[in-house]
Structure formats: C-alpha cells, structure tokens
Amino acid sequence: MSERDWIVGQIRERLLFYRSMTELGFERRAVAAAPVEKVEPSVPERAALSRETLVEVRADLGDCTRCVLHEKRTNLVFGVGNPSADLMFIGEAPGFEEDRQGIPFVGPAGQLLTKIISAIDLSRDDVYIANVVKCRPPGNRDPEPEEVEECRSFLDRQVDAIRPKVICALGRVAALNLLRTDEGITRIRGRIYPYRGAKLVPTFHPAYLLRNPEKKRECWQDMKLIRRLLDGQSS
Ligand code: URA
C-alpha cells in the first residue's frame, strides 16, 4: 500500500468514526475548547444533589441485626413503591404475610389499604408504603420502644429520600411513634401535623377497619383531606 492510500484509509476511518458517534447522539465538537460556564447550584438544588437515595438507605440497613426482631424474621420488609411519591403510607410493622413475602401490606389489611388508595384515584405504584419497624414482632405484638428507636433513623432517611408532600400514618402505633404523643388515634386522626417537611395525617389502621367497619366513614374523611392536600389545598 502506498503512503497516499494509507493516509486516505486513515481519513476514511476517522470520518466513519465521527459519523457513528453522531448517529449515537454525540456532538462532534471539542469539549475542552468550549467555554466552561460555572453555574453554582441553588440551595434547593444542592439539597437535591446531596440527597441520599432509597438504594443507599437500604444498603446501609443491610442484613440488620440492630434489635431482637431480626432473630425471628423471615424477611426484612424495607418498603415498596414510587421512590419520589407525593404520598407515603407508614404502618406499624410487618405481619405474617408481609414477613413471608418481604413486602408491606400484602395481607388482608393490605388488600383494604389497596382499595383505600384507589378510592383517592391512586395506585400502589404511585405511593410509597413502609412501616415504623421493618421486622415482624413475634405474634404481631406491638413493637417495643427500643425496636422503634433502632428503626427510626432508617424510616426518617426513607422519608428524606422520598420527600413526600403528605404522609398518612396508619393506626395508633404508627401515629404515636411518629408524633411522639400518647393521645389516642381517635383524637389525633384527620388532623395535619408537620413531619420532616411533609404534612402528616393519621388515620385508622386498615386492620382496625376490618374489625370496626363503621369507622370506614371517618377514614374516608381523612382520605379526602389527603386528596385535597395532594391537590395543593391547605386543608
Ligand atoms: N400491618 C402493618 O402495620 N404493616 C404491614 O405491613 C402489614 C400489616
């Protein structure tokens, strides 16, 4: 091959390379030569950039042995749903079926929760669902304060990662532990409380509603309030 043919071949190869890069969506320009405009992120942008993701929170939680609940669990139940949901539901603790599947609210109470969610024109994929504690307490007893405390920072980090507009605390145990109050659920339900930048509305636990169907009417009031908050109304 002559020197001329070799040079022509090289140029041809280079042109083909540029063409394939352009087809792949790369711009043919000297990036280093372009003027570099340094734009400082705004405060909310910085907060968003430094925000931890749910994947990072889950990785940090690992195969948790921080409290005794790990001893009898089948699966740790981290949470499920849209990682940037506007609405987050927080229940008490996994039950039998949740422990078996590793997914929150999949038993009978979960089926009612799914109906409650669709009553406000959302699906389970639109919202995020988690619990105050991530492992099933034996015999479905209430979680002990030290078990809630061990899990709490992880739940708060999930809330911070998702940044929901509204949190619905499901039942007495969830509401009391999140709000650190000892008022009964009947007194605190249907009101708005601030929680980590979100509006927290407590309502009855779906398992309680299965036992006390006459309370569904009040739960429906609470869900209508939540729908209004999601729609940008103040109450
Ligand atoms: N009850 C809860 O509080 N959480 C679940 O995940 C299931 C039942």
GROMACS .gro file of C-alpha atoms and ligand atoms in nm:
model
  243
    1MET     CA    1   0.000   0.000   0.000
    2SER     CA    2   0.129   0.344  -0.097
    3GLU     CA    3   0.169   0.617   0.162
    4ARG     CA    4  -0.114   0.808  -0.010
    5ASP     CA    5  -0.355   0.508   0.014
    6TRP     CA    6  -0.264   0.465   0.380
    7ILE     CA    7  -0.344   0.833   0.457
    8VAL     CA    8  -0.675   0.815   0.264
    9GLY     CA    9  -0.764   0.498   0.461
   10GLN     CA   10  -0.689   0.671   0.790
   11ILE     CA   11  -0.905   0.973   0.699
   12ARG     CA   12  -1.187   0.747   0.585
   13GLU     CA   13  -1.177   0.550   0.910
   14ARG     CA   14  -1.182   0.871   1.115
   15LEU     CA   15  -1.482   1.006   0.918
   16LEU     CA   16  -1.671   0.679   0.969
   17PHE     CA   17  -1.592   0.701   1.342
   18TYR     CA   18  -1.733   1.057   1.361
   19ARG     CA   19  -2.043   0.954   1.167
   20SER     CA   20  -2.117   0.664   1.401
   21MET     CA   21  -2.066   0.890   1.707
   22THR     CA   22  -2.309   1.145   1.559
   23GLU     CA   23  -2.563   0.869   1.495
   24LEU     CA   24  -2.529   0.765   1.859
   25GLY     CA   25  -2.615   1.119   1.966
   26PHE     CA   26  -2.267   1.252   2.045
   27GLU     CA   27  -2.195   1.604   1.925
   28ARG     CA   28  -1.881   1.648   1.719
   29ARG     CA   29  -1.718   1.935   1.895
   30ALA     CA   30  -1.410   1.992   2.101
   31VAL     CA   31  -1.548   1.972   2.453
   32ALA     CA   32  -1.229   2.101   2.612
   33ALA     CA   33  -1.231   2.404   2.385
   34ALA     CA   34  -1.588   2.503   2.472
   35PRO     CA   35  -1.615   2.786   2.723
   36VAL     CA   36  -1.683   2.638   3.065
   37GLU     CA   37  -1.962   2.822   3.233
   38LYS     CA   38  -1.951   2.755   3.608
   39VAL     CA   39  -2.306   2.760   3.745
   40GLU     CA   40  -2.339   2.724   4.120
   41PRO     CA   41  -2.638   2.506   4.218
   42SER     CA   42  -2.913   2.686   4.409
   43VAL     CA   43  -2.983   2.588   4.772
   44PRO     CA   44  -3.276   2.356   4.682
   45GLU     CA   45  -3.068   2.205   4.400
   46ARG     CA   46  -2.780   2.143   4.641
   47ALA     CA   47  -3.020   1.975   4.883
   48ALA     CA   48  -3.150   1.756   4.600
   49LEU     CA   49  -2.798   1.674   4.482
   50SER     CA   50  -2.681   1.572   4.828
   51ARG     CA   51  -2.999   1.376   4.897
   52GLU     CA   52  -2.948   1.013   4.988
   53THR     CA   53  -3.133   0.759   4.771
   54LEU     CA   54  -3.351   0.475   4.895
   55VAL     CA   55  -3.098   0.234   4.748
   56GLU     CA   56  -2.828   0.386   4.971
   57VAL     CA   57  -3.052   0.369   5.278
   58ARG     CA   58  -3.134   0.005   5.201
   59ALA     CA   59  -2.765  -0.076   5.153
   60ASP     CA   60  -2.679   0.083   5.487
   61LEU     CA   61  -2.955  -0.111   5.663
   62GLY     CA   62  -2.807  -0.434   5.524
   63ASP     CA   63  -2.894  -0.762   5.690
   64CYS     CA   64  -2.993  -0.572   6.003
   65THR     CA   65  -2.935  -0.724   6.346
   66ARG     CA   66  -2.971  -0.399   6.544
   67CYS     CA   67  -3.264  -0.523   6.755
   68VAL     CA   68  -3.404  -0.859   6.864
   69LEU     CA   69  -3.671  -0.859   6.594
   70HIS     CA   70  -3.416  -0.990   6.345
   71GLU     CA   71  -3.399  -1.322   6.530
   72LYS     CA   72  -3.744  -1.445   6.427
   73ARG     CA   73  -3.794  -1.268   6.096
   74THR     CA   74  -3.813  -1.446   5.760
   75ASN     CA   75  -3.764  -1.127   5.558
   76LEU     CA   76  -3.684  -0.770   5.644
   77VAL     CA   77  -3.962  -0.551   5.499
   78PHE     CA   78  -3.797  -0.229   5.383
   79GLY     CA   79  -4.077  -0.058   5.186
   80VAL     CA   80  -4.223  -0.054   4.840
   81GLY     CA   81  -4.349   0.194   4.580
   82ASN     CA   82  -4.262   0.511   4.399
   83PRO     CA   83  -3.925   0.648   4.523
   84SER     CA   84  -4.046   1.003   4.462
   85ALA     CA   85  -4.406   0.957   4.572
   86ASP     CA   86  -4.612   1.256   4.684
   87LEU     CA   87  -4.794   1.031   4.929
   88MET     CA   88  -4.632   0.790   5.173
   89PHE     CA   89  -4.817   0.546   5.399
   90ILE     CA   90  -4.649   0.439   5.721
   91GLY     CA   91  -4.789   0.140   5.908
   92GLU     CA   92  -4.688  -0.030   6.227
   93ALA     CA   93  -4.492  -0.345   6.150
   94PRO     CA   94  -4.496  -0.636   5.907
   95GLY     CA   95  -4.744  -0.914   5.983
   96PHE     CA   96  -4.731  -1.282   5.890
   97GLU     CA   97  -4.778  -1.242   5.514
   98GLU     CA   98  -4.550  -0.936   5.491
   99ASP     CA   99  -4.274  -1.125   5.675
  100ARG     CA  100  -4.316  -1.418   5.436
  101GLN     CA  101  -4.307  -1.203   5.120
  102GLY     CA  102  -4.080  -0.915   5.231
  103ILE     CA  103  -4.341  -0.661   5.108
  104PRO     CA  104  -4.550  -0.432   5.331
  105PHE     CA  105  -4.929  -0.453   5.345
  106VAL     CA  106  -4.990  -0.764   5.135
  107GLY     CA  107  -5.216  -0.949   5.383
  108PRO     CA  108  -5.587  -0.881   5.445
  109ALA     CA  109  -5.518  -0.531   5.587
  110GLY     CA  110  -5.304  -0.463   5.281
  111GLN     CA  111  -5.588  -0.556   5.049
  112LEU     CA  112  -5.807  -0.298   5.222
  113LEU     CA  113  -5.524  -0.042   5.202
  114THR     CA  114  -5.503  -0.103   4.824
  115LYS     CA  115  -5.877  -0.021   4.799
  116ILE     CA  116  -5.833   0.291   5.015
  117ILE     CA  117  -5.552   0.408   4.785
  118SER     CA  118  -5.762   0.355   4.472
  119ALA     CA  119  -6.050   0.546   4.634
  120ILE     CA  120  -5.838   0.861   4.601
  121ASP     CA  121  -5.752   0.781   4.239
  122LEU     CA  122  -5.404   0.646   4.305
  123SER     CA  123  -5.247   0.303   4.277
  124ARG     CA  124  -4.992   0.128   4.498
  125ASP     CA  125  -4.730   0.213   4.234
  126ASP     CA  126  -4.799   0.586   4.280
  127VAL     CA  127  -4.739   0.589   4.655
  128TYR     CA  128  -4.469   0.459   4.888
  129ILE     CA  129  -4.554   0.217   5.170
  130ALA     CA  130  -4.336   0.143   5.472
  131ASN     CA  131  -4.365   0.062   5.840
  132VAL     CA  132  -4.234   0.204   6.166
  133VAL     CA  133  -4.038  -0.119   6.218
  134LYS     CA  134  -3.907  -0.337   5.940
  135CYS     CA  135  -3.923  -0.680   6.102
  136ARG     CA  136  -4.227  -0.869   6.228
  137PRO     CA  137  -4.273  -0.864   6.605
  138PRO     CA  138  -4.340  -1.222   6.721
  139GLY     CA  139  -4.713  -1.295   6.740
  140ASN     CA  140  -4.783  -0.949   6.592
  141ARG     CA  141  -4.729  -0.779   6.930
  142ASP     CA  142  -4.675  -0.402   6.936
  143PRO     CA  143  -4.311  -0.311   6.870
  144GLU     CA  144  -4.116  -0.213   7.182
  145PRO     CA  145  -3.987   0.147   7.209
  146GLU     CA  146  -3.624   0.035   7.167
  147GLU     CA  147  -3.717  -0.158   6.849
  148VAL     CA  148  -3.889   0.152   6.710
  149GLU     CA  149  -3.586   0.367   6.800
  150GLU     CA  150  -3.342   0.134   6.621
  151CYS     CA  151  -3.553   0.152   6.304
  152ARG     CA  152  -3.645   0.517   6.330
  153SER     CA  153  -3.340   0.674   6.167
  154PHE     CA  154  -3.384   0.444   5.867
  155LEU     CA  155  -3.751   0.537   5.830
  156ASP     CA  156  -3.663   0.907   5.858
  157ARG     CA  157  -3.393   0.862   5.593
  158GLN     CA  158  -3.654   0.697   5.369
  159VAL     CA  159  -3.885   0.997   5.423
  160ASP     CA  160  -3.597   1.235   5.343
  161ALA     CA  161  -3.509   1.041   5.026
  162ILE     CA  162  -3.870   1.032   4.902
  163ARG     CA  163  -3.971   1.381   5.019
  164PRO     CA  164  -4.346   1.310   5.013
  165LYS     CA  165  -4.590   1.602   5.032
  166VAL     CA  166  -4.820   1.400   5.256
  167ILE     CA  167  -4.764   1.113   5.496
  168CYS     CA  168  -5.057   0.903   5.613
  169ALA     CA  169  -4.980   0.734   5.945
  170LEU     CA  170  -5.183   0.416   5.965
  171GLY     CA  171  -5.309   0.342   6.313
  172ARG     CA  172  -5.226   0.419   6.673
  173VAL     CA  173  -4.879   0.265   6.688
  174ALA     CA  174  -4.752   0.442   6.374
  175ALA     CA  175  -4.906   0.779   6.466
  176LEU     CA  176  -4.793   0.775   6.827
  177ASN     CA  177  -4.437   0.677   6.744
  178LEU     CA  178  -4.402   0.929   6.462
  179LEU     CA  179  -4.558   1.216   6.654
  180ARG     CA  180  -4.419   1.113   6.994
  181THR     CA  181  -4.755   1.166   7.160
  182ASP     CA  182  -4.973   0.947   7.379
  183GLU     CA  183  -5.304   1.090   7.257
  184GLY     CA  184  -5.547   0.826   7.123
  185ILE     CA  185  -5.583   0.777   6.746
  186THR     CA  186  -5.949   0.886   6.763
  187ARG     CA  187  -5.838   1.229   6.890
  188ILE     CA  188  -5.546   1.283   6.655
  189ARG     CA  189  -5.684   1.134   6.331
  190GLY     CA  190  -5.789   1.362   6.048
  191ARG     CA  191  -5.563   1.648   6.157
  192ILE     CA  192  -5.246   1.777   5.995
  193TYR     CA  193  -4.909   1.757   6.173
  194PRO     CA  194  -4.569   1.863   6.035
  195TYR     CA  195  -4.323   1.578   5.984
  196ARG     CA  196  -3.985   1.625   5.813
  197GLY     CA  197  -4.122   1.875   5.563
  198ALA     CA  198  -4.439   1.673   5.493
  199LYS     CA  199  -4.796   1.705   5.615
  200LEU     CA  200  -4.871   1.404   5.830
  201VAL     CA  201  -5.234   1.290   5.861
  202PRO     CA  202  -5.306   1.000   6.097
  203THR     CA  203  -5.599   0.769   6.026
  204PHE     CA  204  -5.724   0.432   6.144
  205HIS     CA  205  -5.521   0.120   6.064
  206PRO     CA  206  -5.685  -0.093   5.790
  207ALA     CA  207  -5.674  -0.398   6.022
  208TYR     CA  208  -5.876  -0.195   6.276
  209LEU     CA  209  -6.121  -0.101   5.998
  210LEU     CA  210  -6.167  -0.468   5.913
  211ARG     CA  211  -6.271  -0.526   6.275
  212ASN     CA  212  -6.469  -0.200   6.301
  213PRO     CA  213  -6.620  -0.132   5.957
  214GLU     CA  214  -6.835   0.152   6.097
  215LYS     CA  215  -6.509   0.354   6.126
  216LYS     CA  216  -6.454   0.347   5.750
  217ARG     CA  217  -6.658   0.666   5.714
  218GLU     CA  218  -6.405   0.862   5.926
  219CYS     CA  219  -6.117   0.706   5.733
  220TRP     CA  220  -6.284   0.822   5.411
  221GLN     CA  221  -6.298   1.179   5.554
  222ASP     CA  222  -5.923   1.154   5.625
  223MET     CA  223  -5.853   1.027   5.275
  224LYS     CA  224  -6.049   1.314   5.122
  225LEU     CA  225  -5.836   1.555   5.327
  226ILE     CA  226  -5.523   1.381   5.195
  227ARG     CA  227  -5.651   1.411   4.838
  228ARG     CA  228  -5.705   1.785   4.888
  229LEU     CA  229  -5.355   1.828   5.033
  230LEU     CA  230  -5.210   1.642   4.734
  231ASP     CA  231  -5.408   1.873   4.506
  232GLY     CA  232  -5.241   2.174   4.669
  233GLN     CA  233  -5.521   2.286   4.900
  234SER     CA  234  -5.423   2.375   5.254
  235SER     CA  235  -5.691   2.168   5.432
  236URA     N1  236  -4.987  -0.402   5.928
  236URA     C1  237  -4.892  -0.309   5.928
  236URA     O1  238  -4.891  -0.217   6.008
  236URA     N2  239  -4.798  -0.316   5.834
  236URA     C2  240  -4.795  -0.410   5.742
  236URA     O2  241  -4.706  -0.410   5.657
  236URA     C3  242  -4.897  -0.508   5.744
  236URA     C4  243  -4.992  -0.502   5.837
   0.00000   0.00000   0.00000
